[in-house]
XYZ file of C-alpha atoms in Angstrom:
278
model
C 89.192 141.275 -204.001
C 89.937 137.487 -202.854
C 92.994 138.036 -205.022
C 94.418 141.504 -203.687
C 93.511 139.586 -199.769
C 95.488 136.996 -200.546
C 98.753 137.645 -202.050
C 98.610 141.400 -201.339
C 98.976 143.839 -198.311
C 97.232 146.724 -196.394
C 93.885 145.845 -197.662
C 92.513 144.169 -194.115
C 89.001 143.051 -194.375
C 86.914 142.362 -197.172
C 85.171 145.748 -196.588
C 87.721 148.573 -196.262
C 89.918 145.807 -200.439
C 86.821 147.284 -201.166
C 86.648 150.923 -200.437
C 91.108 150.502 -201.016
C 90.153 149.071 -204.939
C 87.853 151.520 -205.307
C 89.417 154.665 -203.947
C 93.270 154.243 -205.961
C 91.804 151.875 -208.994
C 88.257 152.987 -209.865
C 85.347 150.356 -210.839
C 87.371 149.048 -213.902
C 89.691 147.717 -210.560
C 87.463 145.425 -210.189
C 87.473 143.663 -213.336
C 90.737 143.265 -213.680
C 92.423 140.198 -215.478
C 88.579 139.072 -216.232
C 89.197 138.903 -219.906
C 91.958 135.681 -220.098
C 88.927 133.874 -217.195
C 86.443 134.380 -219.832
C 87.890 133.351 -223.152
C 88.933 130.668 -221.499
C 85.934 129.119 -219.074
C 84.086 127.806 -222.016
C 86.676 124.919 -222.910
C 88.034 125.229 -218.448
C 84.035 124.369 -217.701
C 83.559 121.473 -221.056
C 87.199 119.347 -219.811
C 86.655 119.284 -215.883
C 82.160 118.359 -216.094
C 83.651 116.265 -219.123
C 86.047 113.623 -217.876
C 83.873 113.638 -214.485
C 81.648 111.484 -216.291
C 83.107 110.623 -218.588
C 85.372 108.884 -215.413
C 82.935 107.852 -213.970
C 81.083 105.954 -216.724
C 84.812 104.539 -217.382
C 84.872 102.650 -214.095
C 81.413 101.808 -213.476
C 81.796 99.536 -216.983
C 84.589 98.269 -215.253
C 83.107 97.473 -212.261
C 78.931 95.893 -213.165
C 80.186 96.096 -216.741
C 77.513 98.817 -217.667
C 78.448 102.152 -218.075
C 75.118 103.408 -216.532
C 74.704 102.432 -213.642
C 74.823 104.690 -210.394
C 77.829 105.206 -209.096
C 79.614 104.405 -206.032
C 81.230 107.113 -203.477
C 84.951 105.414 -204.083
C 84.137 105.892 -208.457
C 83.019 109.703 -207.258
C 86.196 109.899 -205.160
C 88.948 108.818 -208.237
C 86.435 110.696 -210.923
C 86.256 113.645 -209.101
C 90.983 113.500 -208.149
C 91.193 112.541 -211.792
C 89.055 115.897 -213.445
C 91.181 117.930 -210.404
C 94.221 117.156 -211.453
C 93.232 117.535 -215.339
C 91.735 120.634 -214.543
C 95.289 122.054 -213.463
C 96.971 121.740 -216.178
C 94.329 124.426 -218.181
C 94.006 126.468 -214.837
C 97.162 127.750 -213.776
C 98.299 129.211 -216.830
C 94.739 130.573 -216.476
C 94.824 131.134 -212.794
C 99.011 132.637 -213.676
C 97.436 135.998 -215.263
C 95.100 136.772 -213.597
C 96.151 136.973 -211.049
C 99.115 138.618 -212.140
C 97.367 141.517 -213.739
C 95.231 141.985 -210.565
C 98.416 142.895 -208.354
C 99.318 144.723 -210.894
C 97.702 147.999 -209.040
C 98.259 150.292 -212.306
C 97.264 150.649 -215.313
C 99.914 149.898 -218.185
C 102.211 153.285 -219.677
C 104.884 153.095 -220.925
C 106.926 155.888 -219.384
C 105.818 154.743 -216.729
C 107.855 151.034 -217.216
C 110.536 153.398 -218.920
C 111.272 155.330 -215.825
C 110.229 152.154 -212.925
C 110.065 148.845 -214.227
C 110.082 146.823 -211.173
C 108.793 149.256 -208.735
C 106.029 147.197 -206.215
C 102.727 149.949 -208.056
C 104.295 150.482 -211.202
C 102.486 149.006 -214.150
C 104.522 146.332 -216.311
C 101.986 143.900 -218.824
C 99.932 145.763 -220.955
C 97.103 142.642 -220.729
C 96.950 139.293 -220.700
C 99.181 138.458 -224.119
C 101.517 140.590 -222.929
C 101.504 139.148 -219.574
C 102.087 135.422 -220.922
C 104.557 135.943 -223.190
C 106.492 138.039 -220.644
C 106.451 135.162 -218.291
C 107.110 132.111 -221.064
C 109.756 134.452 -222.134
C 111.583 135.394 -219.130
C 111.163 132.513 -216.758
C 110.187 129.232 -219.599
C 107.190 126.744 -219.151
C 108.374 126.408 -215.406
C 107.239 129.750 -214.887
C 103.526 129.418 -216.575
C 102.604 126.704 -214.318
C 104.418 128.777 -211.679
C 101.988 127.482 -208.372
C 101.086 123.878 -209.852
C 101.840 121.470 -206.854
C 99.378 123.862 -204.064
C 97.083 124.539 -207.154
C 96.927 120.136 -207.193
C 96.390 120.500 -203.241
C 93.638 122.453 -203.387
C 91.820 121.415 -206.840
C 92.477 117.602 -206.146
C 91.084 116.727 -203.480
C 88.512 120.699 -203.550
C 86.448 118.328 -206.887
C 86.395 115.583 -204.347
C 84.388 118.367 -201.888
C 82.633 119.819 -205.089
C 80.847 116.694 -207.069
C 80.009 114.701 -203.501
C 78.412 116.834 -202.368
C 76.534 117.685 -204.892
C 75.449 114.306 -205.793
C 74.677 113.290 -202.572
C 71.839 116.897 -201.538
C 70.840 116.269 -205.414
C 70.454 112.884 -204.669
C 68.553 113.966 -201.111
C 66.395 116.060 -203.303
C 65.082 114.087 -205.185
C 61.474 112.659 -204.528
C 60.261 109.079 -203.920
C 59.337 108.321 -207.299
C 61.177 110.934 -209.890
C 64.363 109.894 -212.031
C 65.513 113.886 -211.743
C 66.651 116.091 -210.027
C 63.715 119.716 -210.195
C 65.807 122.651 -212.178
C 65.489 124.505 -208.317
C 67.127 120.676 -206.435
C 70.290 120.974 -209.024
C 70.507 125.422 -208.774
C 70.365 124.740 -205.079
C 72.552 121.483 -205.372
C 75.106 123.572 -206.287
C 75.382 125.727 -204.837
C 76.350 124.621 -201.388
C 78.759 122.098 -203.180
C 80.125 125.561 -204.514
C 80.612 127.127 -201.475
C 81.040 123.274 -199.204
C 83.994 123.354 -202.002
C 85.302 126.839 -201.402
C 85.310 127.230 -198.083
C 87.134 123.991 -197.787
C 89.797 124.988 -200.127
C 90.365 128.196 -198.802
C 94.147 127.981 -197.193
C 95.137 126.439 -200.726
C 93.960 128.756 -202.272
C 95.937 130.935 -200.331
C 99.663 129.259 -200.738
C 97.966 128.967 -204.161
C 97.517 133.050 -205.029
C 100.532 133.967 -202.906
C 103.254 131.885 -205.653
C 101.332 132.831 -208.491
C 101.870 137.259 -207.151
C 104.930 136.443 -205.651
C 106.636 137.667 -209.242
C 105.206 140.364 -210.377
C 107.737 143.088 -209.587
C 110.450 140.566 -207.200
C 110.548 136.767 -205.967
C 110.383 135.374 -202.919
C 109.043 132.218 -202.159
C 110.986 128.611 -203.547
C 108.522 126.969 -203.352
C 105.223 126.134 -202.288
C 106.396 124.894 -198.547
C 108.247 127.891 -198.341
C 105.713 129.584 -199.330
C 103.568 127.936 -196.221
C 106.052 128.738 -193.699
C 106.512 131.945 -194.572
C 103.520 132.836 -194.559
C 103.402 131.145 -191.271
C 105.887 133.093 -189.961
C 105.344 136.694 -191.085
C 101.620 136.017 -189.386
C 100.302 133.610 -188.781
C 97.478 130.767 -188.976
C 94.988 132.886 -189.640
C 97.059 134.330 -192.972
C 95.307 130.801 -194.538
C 92.217 132.067 -194.087
C 92.424 135.202 -196.434
C 89.512 135.762 -198.605
C 87.430 132.725 -197.347
C 84.012 135.546 -196.709
C 84.718 135.654 -201.014
C 85.494 132.071 -201.639
C 81.807 131.073 -199.675
C 80.432 133.614 -201.181
C 81.016 133.769 -204.018
C 80.799 129.523 -204.058
C 77.871 129.604 -204.237
C 75.679 131.453 -207.382
C 79.036 130.796 -210.398
C 78.828 126.712 -208.893
C 74.976 127.466 -208.596
C 74.732 128.497 -212.735
C 77.373 125.685 -213.762
C 75.077 122.754 -212.651
C 72.632 123.551 -213.777
C 73.306 124.055 -216.399
C 75.140 121.056 -216.922
C 71.996 118.881 -216.366
C 70.503 121.136 -218.670
C 72.787 121.412 -220.879
C 72.570 117.012 -220.678
C 68.587 116.923 -220.696
C 68.167 118.664 -224.247
C 70.910 117.415 -225.494
C 69.734 113.684 -224.875
C 65.782 114.383 -225.148
C 67.164 115.613 -229.480
C 69.447 112.353 -229.573
C 66.086 110.622 -228.613
C 64.061 113.672 -231.502
C 67.095 112.028 -233.530
C 67.171 108.263 -233.560
C 63.393 107.089 -231.667
């Protein structure tokens, strides 16, 4: 829904988009492009959270001589920015394939491809692997990393307003004298942080989606700035808030689950380490 609202035409609001996708593509239309993100989300999340935690510990060691010292706001900002920067290297190709498959509004049928290989609405890709190799062969490495600048402008500040609010809410929700917040507090703080982050990042998410969707049938944008200018000239300021509701609603449960799984995994590993090395 997010991709169709941001990069598609004629979908209107969220409800109209849901009905249009269901009417034209049935239930399977809502799961397009899902396999590639599912196969890589574990690696992506581990790298992002690992880079964030490692950078925080490195900065604490550098500033205070002890990696266990609670990081300052500056340290968290730097660690979040580094995590956002690194995430783009992994996330850009995955997002590109996902969006290209989602913007292909019909299933791949060889007969259709031979008849109308570039007509809007005609199938182009058989699946995620075929999509990846097709882009790589036709557009090279630059094509695989299409939308990188927009993604950097989304993810670097986006992770700052992701990790920092989470830390603030967790600290606020932790009772006096407790070492760590409860599981519910972690879940709630993660959800709120995700909703805030995705809500604030929606304008650049729109630009990123449009740039990566561009190329399924034709190339309309020359780059990030050209996409911003064309989008504004054609549809006004409101275009940059397309998909805001979907992003915010989606951001809460996904981030809540992510942070809860992260914190519980850390506790389990620390407990095992303590039992192994008393």
